[in-house]
Tab-separated table of C-alpha atoms and ligand atoms in Angstrom:
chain	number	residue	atom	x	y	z
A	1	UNK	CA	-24.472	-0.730	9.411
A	2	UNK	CA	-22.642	1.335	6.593
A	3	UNK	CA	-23.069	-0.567	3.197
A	4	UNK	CA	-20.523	-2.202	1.703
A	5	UNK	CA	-18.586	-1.751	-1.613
A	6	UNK	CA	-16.106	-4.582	-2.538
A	7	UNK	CA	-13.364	-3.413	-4.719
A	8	UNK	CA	-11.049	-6.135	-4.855
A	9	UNK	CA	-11.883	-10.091	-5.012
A	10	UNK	CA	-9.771	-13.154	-4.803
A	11	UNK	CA	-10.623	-16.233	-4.763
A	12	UNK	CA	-9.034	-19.941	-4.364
A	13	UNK	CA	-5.321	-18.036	-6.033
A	14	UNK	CA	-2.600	-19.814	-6.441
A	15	UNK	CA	0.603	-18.833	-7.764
A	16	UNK	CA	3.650	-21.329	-8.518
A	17	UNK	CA	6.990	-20.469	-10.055
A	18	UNK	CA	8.418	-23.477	-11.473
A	19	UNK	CA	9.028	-25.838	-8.785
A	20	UNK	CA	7.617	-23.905	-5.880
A	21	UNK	CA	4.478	-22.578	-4.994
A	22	UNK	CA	4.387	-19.058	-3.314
A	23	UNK	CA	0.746	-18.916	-2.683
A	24	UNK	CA	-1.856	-21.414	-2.133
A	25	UNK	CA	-5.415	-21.605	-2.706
A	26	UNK	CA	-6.072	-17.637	-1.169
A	27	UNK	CA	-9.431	-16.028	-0.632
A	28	UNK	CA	-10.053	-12.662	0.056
A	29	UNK	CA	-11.956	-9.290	-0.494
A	30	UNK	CA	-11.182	-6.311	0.268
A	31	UNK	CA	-14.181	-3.726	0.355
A	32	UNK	CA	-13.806	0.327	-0.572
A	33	UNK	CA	-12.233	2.513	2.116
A	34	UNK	CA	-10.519	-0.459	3.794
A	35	UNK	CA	-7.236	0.100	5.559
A	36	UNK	CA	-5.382	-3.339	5.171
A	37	UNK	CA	-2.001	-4.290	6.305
A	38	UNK	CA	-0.167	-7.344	4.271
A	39	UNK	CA	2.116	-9.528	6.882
A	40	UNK	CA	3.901	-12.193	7.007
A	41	UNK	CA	7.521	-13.368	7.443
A	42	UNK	CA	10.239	-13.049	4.646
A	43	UNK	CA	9.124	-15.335	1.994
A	44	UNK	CA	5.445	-16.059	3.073
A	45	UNK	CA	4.446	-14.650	-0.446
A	46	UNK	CA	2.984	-10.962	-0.043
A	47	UNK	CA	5.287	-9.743	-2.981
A	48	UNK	CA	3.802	-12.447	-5.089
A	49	UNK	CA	0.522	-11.569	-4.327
A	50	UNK	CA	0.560	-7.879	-4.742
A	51	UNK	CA	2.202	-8.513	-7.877
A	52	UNK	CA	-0.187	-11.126	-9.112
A	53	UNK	CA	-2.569	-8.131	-7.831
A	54	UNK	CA	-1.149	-5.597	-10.262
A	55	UNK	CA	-1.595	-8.297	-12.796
A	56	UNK	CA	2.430	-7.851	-13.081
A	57	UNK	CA	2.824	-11.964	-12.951
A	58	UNK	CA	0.395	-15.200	-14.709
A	59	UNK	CA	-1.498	-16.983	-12.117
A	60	UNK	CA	-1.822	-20.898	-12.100
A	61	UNK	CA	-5.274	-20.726	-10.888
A	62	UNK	CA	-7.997	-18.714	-9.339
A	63	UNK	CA	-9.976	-15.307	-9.992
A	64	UNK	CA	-9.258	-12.078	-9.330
A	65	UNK	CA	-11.628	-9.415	-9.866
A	66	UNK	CA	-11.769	-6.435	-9.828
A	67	UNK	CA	-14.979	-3.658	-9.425
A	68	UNK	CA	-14.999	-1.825	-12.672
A	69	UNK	CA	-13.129	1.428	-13.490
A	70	UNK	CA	-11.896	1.110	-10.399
A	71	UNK	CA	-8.154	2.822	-10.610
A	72	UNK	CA	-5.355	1.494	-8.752
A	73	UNK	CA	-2.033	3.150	-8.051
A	74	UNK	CA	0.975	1.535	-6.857
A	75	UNK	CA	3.884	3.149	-4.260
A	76	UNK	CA	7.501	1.554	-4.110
A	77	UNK	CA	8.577	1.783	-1.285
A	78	UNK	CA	12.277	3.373	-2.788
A	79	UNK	CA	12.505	5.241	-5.670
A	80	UNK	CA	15.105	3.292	-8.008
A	81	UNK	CA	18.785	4.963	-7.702
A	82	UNK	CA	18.569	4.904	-11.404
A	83	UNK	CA	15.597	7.121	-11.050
A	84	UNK	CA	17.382	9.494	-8.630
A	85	UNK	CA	19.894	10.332	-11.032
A	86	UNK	CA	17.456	11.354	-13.348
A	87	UNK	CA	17.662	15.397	-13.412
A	88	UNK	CA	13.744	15.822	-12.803
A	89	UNK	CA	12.170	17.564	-10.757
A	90	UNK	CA	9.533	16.738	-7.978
A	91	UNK	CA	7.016	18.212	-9.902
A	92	UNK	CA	8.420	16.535	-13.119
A	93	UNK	CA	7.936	13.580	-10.922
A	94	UNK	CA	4.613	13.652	-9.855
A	95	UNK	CA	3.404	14.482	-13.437
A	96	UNK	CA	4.810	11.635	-15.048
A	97	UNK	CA	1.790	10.261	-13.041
A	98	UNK	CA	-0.436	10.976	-15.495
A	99	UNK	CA	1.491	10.196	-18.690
A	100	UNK	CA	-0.660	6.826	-18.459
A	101	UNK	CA	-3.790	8.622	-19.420
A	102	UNK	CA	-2.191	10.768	-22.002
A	103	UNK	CA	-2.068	10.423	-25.948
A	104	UNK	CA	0.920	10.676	-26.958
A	105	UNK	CA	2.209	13.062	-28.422
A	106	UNK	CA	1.429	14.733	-25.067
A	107	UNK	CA	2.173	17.996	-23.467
A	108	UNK	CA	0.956	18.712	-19.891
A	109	UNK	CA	-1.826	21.386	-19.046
A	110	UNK	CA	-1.978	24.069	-16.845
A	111	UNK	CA	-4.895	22.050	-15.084
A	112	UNK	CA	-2.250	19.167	-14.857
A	113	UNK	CA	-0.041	21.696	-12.777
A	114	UNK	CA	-2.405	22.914	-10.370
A	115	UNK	CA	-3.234	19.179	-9.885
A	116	UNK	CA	0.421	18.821	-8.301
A	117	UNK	CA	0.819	21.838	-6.518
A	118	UNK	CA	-2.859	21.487	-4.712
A	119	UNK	CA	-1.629	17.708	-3.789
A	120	UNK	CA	2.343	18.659	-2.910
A	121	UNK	CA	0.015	21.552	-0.773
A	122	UNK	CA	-2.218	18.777	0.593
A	123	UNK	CA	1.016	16.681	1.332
A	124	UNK	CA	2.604	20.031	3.031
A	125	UNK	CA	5.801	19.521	0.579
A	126	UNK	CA	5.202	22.764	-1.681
A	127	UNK	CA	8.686	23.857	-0.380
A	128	UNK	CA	9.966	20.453	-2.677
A	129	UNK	CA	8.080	21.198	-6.032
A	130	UNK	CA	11.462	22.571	-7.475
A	131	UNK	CA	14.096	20.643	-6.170
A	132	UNK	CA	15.595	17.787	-8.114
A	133	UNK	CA	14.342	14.366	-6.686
A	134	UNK	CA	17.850	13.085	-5.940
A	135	UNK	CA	18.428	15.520	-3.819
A	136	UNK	CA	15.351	14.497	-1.265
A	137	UNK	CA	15.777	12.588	1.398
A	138	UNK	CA	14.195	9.019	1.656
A	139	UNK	CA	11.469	10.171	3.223
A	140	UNK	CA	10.483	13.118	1.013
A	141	UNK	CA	11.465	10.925	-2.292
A	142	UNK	CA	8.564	8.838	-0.628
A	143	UNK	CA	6.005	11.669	-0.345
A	144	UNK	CA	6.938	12.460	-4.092
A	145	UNK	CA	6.372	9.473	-5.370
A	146	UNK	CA	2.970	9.630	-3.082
A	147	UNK	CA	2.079	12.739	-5.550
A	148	UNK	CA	2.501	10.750	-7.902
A	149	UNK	CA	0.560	8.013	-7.324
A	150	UNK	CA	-2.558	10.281	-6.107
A	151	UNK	CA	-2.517	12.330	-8.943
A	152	UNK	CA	-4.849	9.945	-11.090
A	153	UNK	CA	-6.969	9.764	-8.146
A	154	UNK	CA	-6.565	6.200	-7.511
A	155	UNK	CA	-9.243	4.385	-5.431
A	156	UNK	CA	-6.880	1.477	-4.376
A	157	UNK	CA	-3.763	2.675	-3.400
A	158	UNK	CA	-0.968	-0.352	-3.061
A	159	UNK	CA	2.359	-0.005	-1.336
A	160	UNK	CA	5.318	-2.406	-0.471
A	161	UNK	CA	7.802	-2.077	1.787
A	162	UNK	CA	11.058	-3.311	2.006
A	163	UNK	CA	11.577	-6.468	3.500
A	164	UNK	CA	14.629	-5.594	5.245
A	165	UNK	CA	13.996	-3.920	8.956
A	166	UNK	CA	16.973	-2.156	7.604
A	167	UNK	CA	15.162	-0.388	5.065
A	168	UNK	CA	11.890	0.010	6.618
A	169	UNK	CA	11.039	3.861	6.632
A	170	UNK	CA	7.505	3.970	6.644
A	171	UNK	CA	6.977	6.397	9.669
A	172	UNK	CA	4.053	8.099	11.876
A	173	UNK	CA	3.655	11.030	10.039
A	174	UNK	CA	3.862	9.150	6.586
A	175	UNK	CA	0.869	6.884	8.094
A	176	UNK	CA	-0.926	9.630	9.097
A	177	UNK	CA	-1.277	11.176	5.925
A	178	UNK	CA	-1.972	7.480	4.487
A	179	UNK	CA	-4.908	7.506	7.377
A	180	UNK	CA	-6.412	10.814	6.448
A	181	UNK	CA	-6.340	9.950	2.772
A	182	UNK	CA	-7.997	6.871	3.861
A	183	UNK	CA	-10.699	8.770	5.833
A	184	UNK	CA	-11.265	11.906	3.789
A	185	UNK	CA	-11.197	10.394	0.569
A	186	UNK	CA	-12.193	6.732	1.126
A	187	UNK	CA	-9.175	5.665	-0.689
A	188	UNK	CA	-8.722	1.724	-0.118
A	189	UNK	CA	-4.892	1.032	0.949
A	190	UNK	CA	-3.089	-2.049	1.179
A	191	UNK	CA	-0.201	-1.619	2.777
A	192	UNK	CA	2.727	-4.769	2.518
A	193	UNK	CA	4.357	-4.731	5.434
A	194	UNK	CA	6.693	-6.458	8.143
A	195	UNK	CA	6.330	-4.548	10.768
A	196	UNK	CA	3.380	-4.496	12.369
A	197	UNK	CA	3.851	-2.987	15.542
A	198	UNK	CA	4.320	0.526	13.481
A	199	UNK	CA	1.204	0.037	11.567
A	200	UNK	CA	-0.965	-2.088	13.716
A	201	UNK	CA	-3.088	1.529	15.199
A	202	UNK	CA	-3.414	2.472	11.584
A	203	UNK	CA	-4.898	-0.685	9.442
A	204	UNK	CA	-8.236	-2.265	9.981
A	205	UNK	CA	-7.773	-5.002	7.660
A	206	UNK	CA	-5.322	-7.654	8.315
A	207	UNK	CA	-4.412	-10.165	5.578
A	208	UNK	CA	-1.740	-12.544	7.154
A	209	UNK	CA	0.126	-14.912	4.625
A	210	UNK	CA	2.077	-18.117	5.270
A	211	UNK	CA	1.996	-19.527	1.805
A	212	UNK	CA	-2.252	-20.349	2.526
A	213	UNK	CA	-3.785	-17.294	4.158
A	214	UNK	CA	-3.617	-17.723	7.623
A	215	UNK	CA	-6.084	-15.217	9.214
A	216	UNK	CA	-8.298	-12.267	6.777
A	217	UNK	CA	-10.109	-10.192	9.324
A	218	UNK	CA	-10.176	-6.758	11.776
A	219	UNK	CA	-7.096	-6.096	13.487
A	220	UNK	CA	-8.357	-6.041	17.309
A	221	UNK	CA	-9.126	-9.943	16.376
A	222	UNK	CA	-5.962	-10.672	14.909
A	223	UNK	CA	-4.751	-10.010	18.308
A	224	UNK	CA	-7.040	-11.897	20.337
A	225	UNK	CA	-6.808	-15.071	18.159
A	226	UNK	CA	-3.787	-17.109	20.416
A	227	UNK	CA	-3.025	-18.743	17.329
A	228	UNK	CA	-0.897	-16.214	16.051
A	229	UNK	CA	0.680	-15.117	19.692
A	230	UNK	CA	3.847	-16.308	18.221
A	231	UNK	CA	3.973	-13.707	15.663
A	232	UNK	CA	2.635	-11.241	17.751
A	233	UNK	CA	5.171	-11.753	20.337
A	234	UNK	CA	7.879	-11.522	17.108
A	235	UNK	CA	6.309	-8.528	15.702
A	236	UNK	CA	3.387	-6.536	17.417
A	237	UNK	CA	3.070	-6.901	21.197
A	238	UNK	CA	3.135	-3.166	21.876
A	239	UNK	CA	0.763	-2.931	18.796
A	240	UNK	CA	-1.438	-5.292	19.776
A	241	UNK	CA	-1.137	-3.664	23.507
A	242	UNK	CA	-2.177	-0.820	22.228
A	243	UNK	CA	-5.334	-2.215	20.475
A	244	UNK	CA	-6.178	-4.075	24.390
A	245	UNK	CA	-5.755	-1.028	26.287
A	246	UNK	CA	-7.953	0.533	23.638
A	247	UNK	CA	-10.594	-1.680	24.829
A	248	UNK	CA	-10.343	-1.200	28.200
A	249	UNK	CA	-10.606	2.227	28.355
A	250	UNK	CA	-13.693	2.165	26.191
A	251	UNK	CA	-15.456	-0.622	28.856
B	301	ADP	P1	7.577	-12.117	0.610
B	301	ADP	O1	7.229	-10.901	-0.195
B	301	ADP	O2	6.552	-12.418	1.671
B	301	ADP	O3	8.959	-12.072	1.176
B	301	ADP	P2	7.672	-13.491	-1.951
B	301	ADP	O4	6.326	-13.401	-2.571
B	301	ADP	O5	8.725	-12.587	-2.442
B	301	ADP	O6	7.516	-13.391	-0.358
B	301	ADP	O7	8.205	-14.960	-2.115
B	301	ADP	C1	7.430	-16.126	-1.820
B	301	ADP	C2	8.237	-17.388	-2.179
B	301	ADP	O8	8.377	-17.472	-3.601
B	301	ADP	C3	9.656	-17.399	-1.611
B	301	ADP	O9	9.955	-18.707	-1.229
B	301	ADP	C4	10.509	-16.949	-2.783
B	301	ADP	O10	11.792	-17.506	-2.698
B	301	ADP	C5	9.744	-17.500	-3.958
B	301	ADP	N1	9.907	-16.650	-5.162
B	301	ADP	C6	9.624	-15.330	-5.261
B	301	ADP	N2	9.851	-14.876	-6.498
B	301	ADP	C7	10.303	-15.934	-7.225
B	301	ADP	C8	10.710	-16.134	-8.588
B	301	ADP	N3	10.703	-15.118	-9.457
B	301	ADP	N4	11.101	-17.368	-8.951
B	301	ADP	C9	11.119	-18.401	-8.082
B	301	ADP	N5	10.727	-18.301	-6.795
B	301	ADP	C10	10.325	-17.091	-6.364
Protein backbone atom coordinates (compact mmCIF):
# COMPACT_ATOMS: atom_id res chain seq x y z
CA UNK A 1 0.00 0.00 0.00
CA UNK A 2 1.66 3.36 -1.23
CA UNK A 3 1.75 5.87 1.77
CA UNK A 4 -0.27 8.56 1.94
CA UNK A 5 0.30 12.39 1.92
CA UNK A 6 -2.80 14.58 2.67
CA UNK A 7 -2.55 17.95 1.19
CA UNK A 8 -5.79 19.41 1.61
CA UNK A 9 -8.26 19.05 4.79
CA UNK A 10 -11.78 20.11 5.42
CA UNK A 11 -13.67 19.58 7.94
CA UNK A 12 -17.46 20.17 9.23
CA UNK A 13 -17.37 23.70 6.44
CA UNK A 14 -20.01 25.62 6.12
CA UNK A 15 -20.47 28.56 4.10
CA UNK A 16 -23.69 30.95 4.20
CA UNK A 17 -24.24 34.14 2.27
CA UNK A 18 -26.73 36.13 3.99
CA UNK A 19 -29.86 34.30 3.99
CA UNK A 20 -28.76 31.12 2.30
CA UNK A 21 -26.42 28.57 2.96
CA UNK A 22 -24.36 27.15 -0.03
CA UNK A 23 -22.55 24.52 1.82
CA UNK A 24 -23.26 22.55 4.81
CA UNK A 25 -21.28 20.94 7.37
CA UNK A 26 -18.53 19.31 4.49
CA UNK A 27 -15.73 16.92 5.26
CA UNK A 28 -13.12 16.00 3.12
CA UNK A 29 -9.35 15.34 2.32
CA UNK A 30 -7.81 15.17 -0.45
CA UNK A 31 -4.29 13.36 -0.34
CA UNK A 32 -1.08 14.33 -2.83
CA UNK A 33 -1.29 13.07 -6.41
CA UNK A 34 -5.09 12.70 -6.25
CA UNK A 35 -7.10 13.18 -9.40
CA UNK A 36 -10.53 14.58 -8.11
CA UNK A 37 -13.49 15.63 -10.05
CA UNK A 38 -15.99 18.35 -8.28
CA UNK A 39 -19.86 17.56 -9.39
CA UNK A 40 -22.87 18.49 -8.79
CA UNK A 41 -25.85 20.25 -10.43
CA UNK A 42 -25.99 24.11 -11.07
CA UNK A 43 -26.11 25.61 -7.72
CA UNK A 44 -25.10 22.58 -5.46
CA UNK A 45 -22.16 24.86 -4.23
CA UNK A 46 -18.75 23.69 -5.93
CA UNK A 47 -17.94 27.42 -6.85
CA UNK A 48 -18.38 28.26 -3.23
CA UNK A 49 -16.26 25.73 -2.14
CA UNK A 50 -13.34 26.09 -4.40
CA UNK A 51 -13.49 29.59 -3.61
CA UNK A 52 -13.72 29.20 0.12
CA UNK A 53 -10.68 26.77 -0.96
CA UNK A 54 -8.60 29.58 -2.42
CA UNK A 55 -9.43 31.37 0.74
CA UNK A 56 -11.13 33.95 -1.89
CA UNK A 57 -14.49 34.07 0.51
CA UNK A 58 -14.96 34.08 4.90
CA UNK A 59 -16.29 30.87 6.09
CA UNK A 60 -19.08 30.66 8.85
CA UNK A 61 -17.57 27.67 10.31
CA UNK A 62 -15.19 24.82 9.98
CA UNK A 63 -11.31 24.20 9.24
CA UNK A 64 -9.51 24.09 6.39
CA UNK A 65 -6.04 23.14 6.33
CA UNK A 66 -3.73 23.03 4.44
CA UNK A 67 -0.07 20.83 4.41
CA UNK A 68 2.56 23.46 4.65
CA UNK A 69 4.33 25.22 1.73
CA UNK A 70 2.25 23.43 -0.18
CA UNK A 71 1.63 25.78 -3.50
CA UNK A 72 -1.58 25.91 -5.16
CA UNK A 73 -2.37 27.28 -8.59
CA UNK A 74 -5.65 28.06 -9.90
CA UNK A 75 -6.98 27.65 -13.89
CA UNK A 76 -10.17 29.64 -15.12
CA UNK A 77 -11.65 27.97 -17.17
CA UNK A 78 -11.85 31.35 -19.82
CA UNK A 79 -9.46 33.83 -19.92
CA UNK A 80 -11.42 37.24 -19.20
CA UNK A 81 -12.24 39.14 -22.68
CA UNK A 82 -10.76 42.02 -20.88
CA UNK A 83 -7.63 40.00 -20.67
CA UNK A 84 -7.72 39.08 -24.39
CA UNK A 85 -7.51 42.50 -25.42
CA UNK A 86 -4.55 42.96 -23.58
CA UNK A 87 -1.59 43.13 -26.33
CA UNK A 88 0.59 40.35 -24.48
CA UNK A 89 1.96 37.77 -25.56
CA UNK A 90 1.68 33.98 -24.63
CA UNK A 91 4.87 34.07 -23.20
CA UNK A 92 4.09 37.51 -21.55
CA UNK A 93 1.28 35.44 -20.28
CA UNK A 94 2.70 32.63 -18.76
CA UNK A 95 5.34 34.84 -16.99
CA UNK A 96 3.05 36.96 -15.27
CA UNK A 97 2.86 33.57 -13.40
CA UNK A 98 5.53 34.26 -11.43
CA UNK A 99 5.13 37.98 -10.69
CA UNK A 100 3.65 36.54 -7.26
CA UNK A 101 7.04 35.49 -6.10
CA UNK A 102 8.79 38.52 -7.35
CA UNK A 103 9.98 41.80 -5.46
CA UNK A 104 8.96 44.36 -7.01
CA UNK A 105 10.63 46.31 -8.72
CA UNK A 106 11.03 43.13 -10.82
CA UNK A 107 12.48 42.27 -14.12
CA UNK A 108 12.30 38.65 -15.42
CA UNK A 109 15.48 36.35 -15.84
CA UNK A 110 16.74 34.47 -18.48
CA UNK A 111 16.10 31.34 -16.15
CA UNK A 112 12.43 32.69 -15.97
CA UNK A 113 12.37 32.30 -19.90
CA UNK A 114 13.63 28.96 -20.32
CA UNK A 115 11.06 28.08 -17.57
CA UNK A 116 8.24 28.93 -20.27
CA UNK A 117 9.62 27.72 -23.28
CA UNK A 118 10.63 24.10 -21.59
CA UNK A 119 6.77 24.07 -20.27
CA UNK A 120 5.03 25.67 -23.72
CA UNK A 121 7.64 22.58 -25.13
CA UNK A 122 6.21 20.16 -22.55
CA UNK A 123 2.62 21.45 -23.48
CA UNK A 124 3.66 21.00 -27.40
CA UNK A 125 2.50 24.85 -27.94
CA UNK A 126 6.13 26.34 -28.70
CA UNK A 127 4.60 27.32 -32.13
CA UNK A 128 2.23 29.93 -29.67
CA UNK A 129 5.08 31.55 -27.52
CA UNK A 130 4.86 34.70 -29.86
CA UNK A 131 1.50 35.18 -30.78
CA UNK A 132 -0.71 37.63 -28.97
CA UNK A 133 -3.17 35.73 -26.58
CA UNK A 134 -6.29 37.17 -28.22
CA UNK A 135 -5.57 35.79 -31.11
CA UNK A 136 -5.68 31.92 -29.68
CA UNK A 137 -8.36 30.00 -29.86
CA UNK A 138 -10.31 28.87 -26.66
CA UNK A 139 -8.59 26.00 -26.44
CA UNK A 140 -4.99 27.23 -26.79
CA UNK A 141 -5.91 30.48 -24.50
CA UNK A 142 -6.57 27.44 -22.09
CA UNK A 143 -3.18 25.72 -22.50
CA UNK A 144 -1.65 29.30 -21.94
CA UNK A 145 -3.11 30.01 -19.07
CA UNK A 146 -2.05 26.17 -18.10
CA UNK A 147 1.71 27.65 -18.51
CA UNK A 148 0.89 29.81 -16.42
CA UNK A 149 -0.36 28.20 -13.69
CA UNK A 150 2.55 25.40 -13.81
CA UNK A 151 5.16 27.73 -13.93
CA UNK A 152 5.42 28.11 -9.99
CA UNK A 153 5.29 24.48 -9.87
CA UNK A 154 2.14 24.20 -8.06
CA UNK A 155 1.41 20.94 -6.14
CA UNK A 156 -2.45 21.46 -6.15
CA UNK A 157 -3.58 22.49 -9.27
CA UNK A 158 -7.49 23.84 -9.14
CA UNK A 159 -9.66 24.38 -12.17
CA UNK A 160 -13.38 25.40 -12.79
CA UNK A 161 -15.32 25.02 -15.52
CA UNK A 162 -18.07 26.74 -16.80
CA UNK A 163 -21.30 25.82 -15.70
CA UNK A 164 -22.94 26.19 -18.91
CA UNK A 165 -22.76 22.81 -21.26
CA UNK A 166 -22.50 25.64 -23.65
CA UNK A 167 -19.23 26.65 -22.58
CA UNK A 168 -17.78 23.48 -21.52
CA UNK A 169 -14.42 22.98 -23.53
CA UNK A 170 -12.46 20.91 -21.45
CA UNK A 171 -11.50 18.14 -24.05
CA UNK A 172 -9.50 14.65 -24.35
CA UNK A 173 -6.37 15.91 -25.22
CA UNK A 174 -6.58 18.83 -22.59
CA UNK A 175 -7.27 15.86 -19.94
CA UNK A 176 -4.63 14.00 -21.08
CA UNK A 177 -2.06 16.37 -20.48
CA UNK A 178 -3.93 17.13 -17.00
CA UNK A 179 -3.45 13.07 -16.49
CA UNK A 180 0.21 12.95 -17.33
CA UNK A 181 0.92 15.98 -15.19
CA UNK A 182 -0.93 14.13 -12.63
CA UNK A 183 1.19 10.95 -13.09
CA UNK A 184 4.64 12.28 -13.90
CA UNK A 185 4.69 14.94 -11.53
CA UNK A 186 2.25 13.90 -8.77
CA UNK A 187 0.52 17.13 -9.11
CA UNK A 188 -2.91 16.93 -7.06
CA UNK A 189 -5.88 18.30 -9.42
CA UNK A 190 -9.26 19.16 -8.60
CA UNK A 191 -11.08 19.55 -11.36
CA UNK A 192 -14.92 21.46 -10.97
CA UNK A 193 -16.88 20.04 -13.27
CA UNK A 194 -20.47 19.20 -14.77
CA UNK A 195 -19.83 16.86 -16.95
CA UNK A 196 -18.83 13.84 -15.89
CA UNK A 197 -19.16 11.54 -18.56
CA UNK A 198 -15.97 13.49 -20.25
CA UNK A 199 -13.95 13.23 -17.18
CA UNK A 200 -15.21 10.21 -15.40
CA UNK A 201 -11.92 7.78 -17.13
CA UNK A 202 -9.65 10.52 -15.95
CA UNK A 203 -10.42 11.39 -12.03
CA UNK A 204 -10.04 9.01 -9.19
CA UNK A 205 -11.46 11.16 -6.65
CA UNK A 206 -15.02 12.05 -6.70
CA UNK A 207 -16.36 14.81 -4.40
CA UNK A 208 -20.18 15.08 -5.17
CA UNK A 209 -21.99 18.22 -3.64
CA UNK A 210 -25.70 18.83 -3.02
CA UNK A 211 -25.40 21.60 -0.52
CA UNK A 212 -24.02 18.53 2.31
CA UNK A 213 -21.53 16.32 0.52
CA UNK A 214 -23.26 13.60 -0.83
CA UNK A 215 -20.67 10.87 -1.66
CA UNK A 216 -16.33 11.56 -1.17
CA UNK A 217 -14.77 8.44 -2.55
CA UNK A 218 -13.08 6.41 -5.84
CA UNK A 219 -14.88 6.82 -8.91
CA UNK A 220 -15.62 2.98 -9.86
CA UNK A 221 -17.80 3.29 -6.42
CA UNK A 222 -19.48 6.32 -7.23
CA UNK A 223 -20.92 4.27 -9.90
CA UNK A 224 -21.90 1.28 -8.16
CA UNK A 225 -23.59 3.18 -5.26
CA UNK A 226 -27.60 3.11 -6.76
CA UNK A 227 -28.06 6.06 -4.80
CA UNK A 228 -26.80 8.34 -7.20
CA UNK A 229 -28.20 6.31 -10.49
CA UNK A 230 -30.23 9.35 -11.00
CA UNK A 231 -27.36 11.50 -11.66
CA UNK A 232 -25.58 9.03 -13.38
CA UNK A 233 -28.31 8.41 -15.73
CA UNK A 234 -28.35 12.61 -16.12
CA UNK A 235 -24.71 12.84 -16.50
CA UNK A 236 -22.31 9.74 -16.78
CA UNK A 237 -23.86 6.49 -18.01
CA UNK A 238 -21.33 5.98 -20.80
CA UNK A 239 -18.71 7.10 -18.14
CA UNK A 240 -19.69 5.01 -15.68
CA UNK A 241 -20.05 2.16 -18.57
CA UNK A 242 -16.86 2.60 -19.24
CA UNK A 243 -15.56 2.18 -15.62
CA UNK A 244 -18.01 -1.50 -15.61
CA UNK A 245 -16.66 -2.79 -18.70
CA UNK A 246 -13.30 -1.92 -17.21
CA UNK A 247 -14.02 -4.43 -14.67
CA UNK A 248 -15.08 -7.02 -16.62
CA UNK A 249 -12.41 -7.29 -18.78
CA UNK A 250 -9.98 -7.34 -15.89
CA UNK A 251 -12.16 -10.53 -14.16
P1 LIG B 1 -22.33 25.83 -8.27
O1 LIG B 1 -20.92 26.29 -8.50
O2 LIG B 1 -22.41 24.37 -7.92
O3 LIG B 1 -23.25 26.18 -9.40
P2 LIG B 1 -22.43 27.97 -6.30
O4 LIG B 1 -21.41 27.69 -5.26
O5 LIG B 1 -22.13 28.98 -7.32
O6 LIG B 1 -22.88 26.58 -6.97
O7 LIG B 1 -23.76 28.41 -5.59
C1 LIG B 1 -24.34 27.72 -4.48
C2 LIG B 1 -25.59 28.48 -3.99
O8 LIG B 1 -25.18 29.71 -3.39
C3 LIG B 1 -26.57 28.84 -5.10
O9 LIG B 1 -27.86 28.71 -4.59
C4 LIG B 1 -26.24 30.29 -5.40
O10 LIG B 1 -27.38 30.97 -5.86
C5 LIG B 1 -25.80 30.80 -4.05
N1 LIG B 1 -24.78 31.88 -4.18
C6 LIG B 1 -23.60 31.79 -4.83
N2 LIG B 1 -22.90 32.93 -4.72
C7 LIG B 1 -23.67 33.78 -3.98
C8 LIG B 1 -23.51 35.13 -3.50
N3 LIG B 1 -22.41 35.83 -3.78
N4 LIG B 1 -24.51 35.65 -2.77
C9 LIG B 1 -25.63 34.95 -2.49
N5 LIG B 1 -25.84 33.68 -2.88
C10 LIG B 1 -24.88 33.10 -3.62
Amino acid sequence: MMKQTTHIKVENLTVKYQFHTAIKDVTFEIQKGDFVGVIGENGSGKTTLIKALLGALDISSGNITFMDDLKVGYLPQHIMRAEGLFPATAEEVALMGLLEEKRFPKRFTKNDKAKVKRIFHELGIMHLLKKRIGNLSGGQQQRVMLARALISDPDVLILDEPTSALDSVIEQTFLDLLKSLNEEKETTIILITHDLATVGEYIDHVIYLNQVLEYDGPFDEFCKNTKHSPYIHLHAKSACGHEMMKKEMKQ
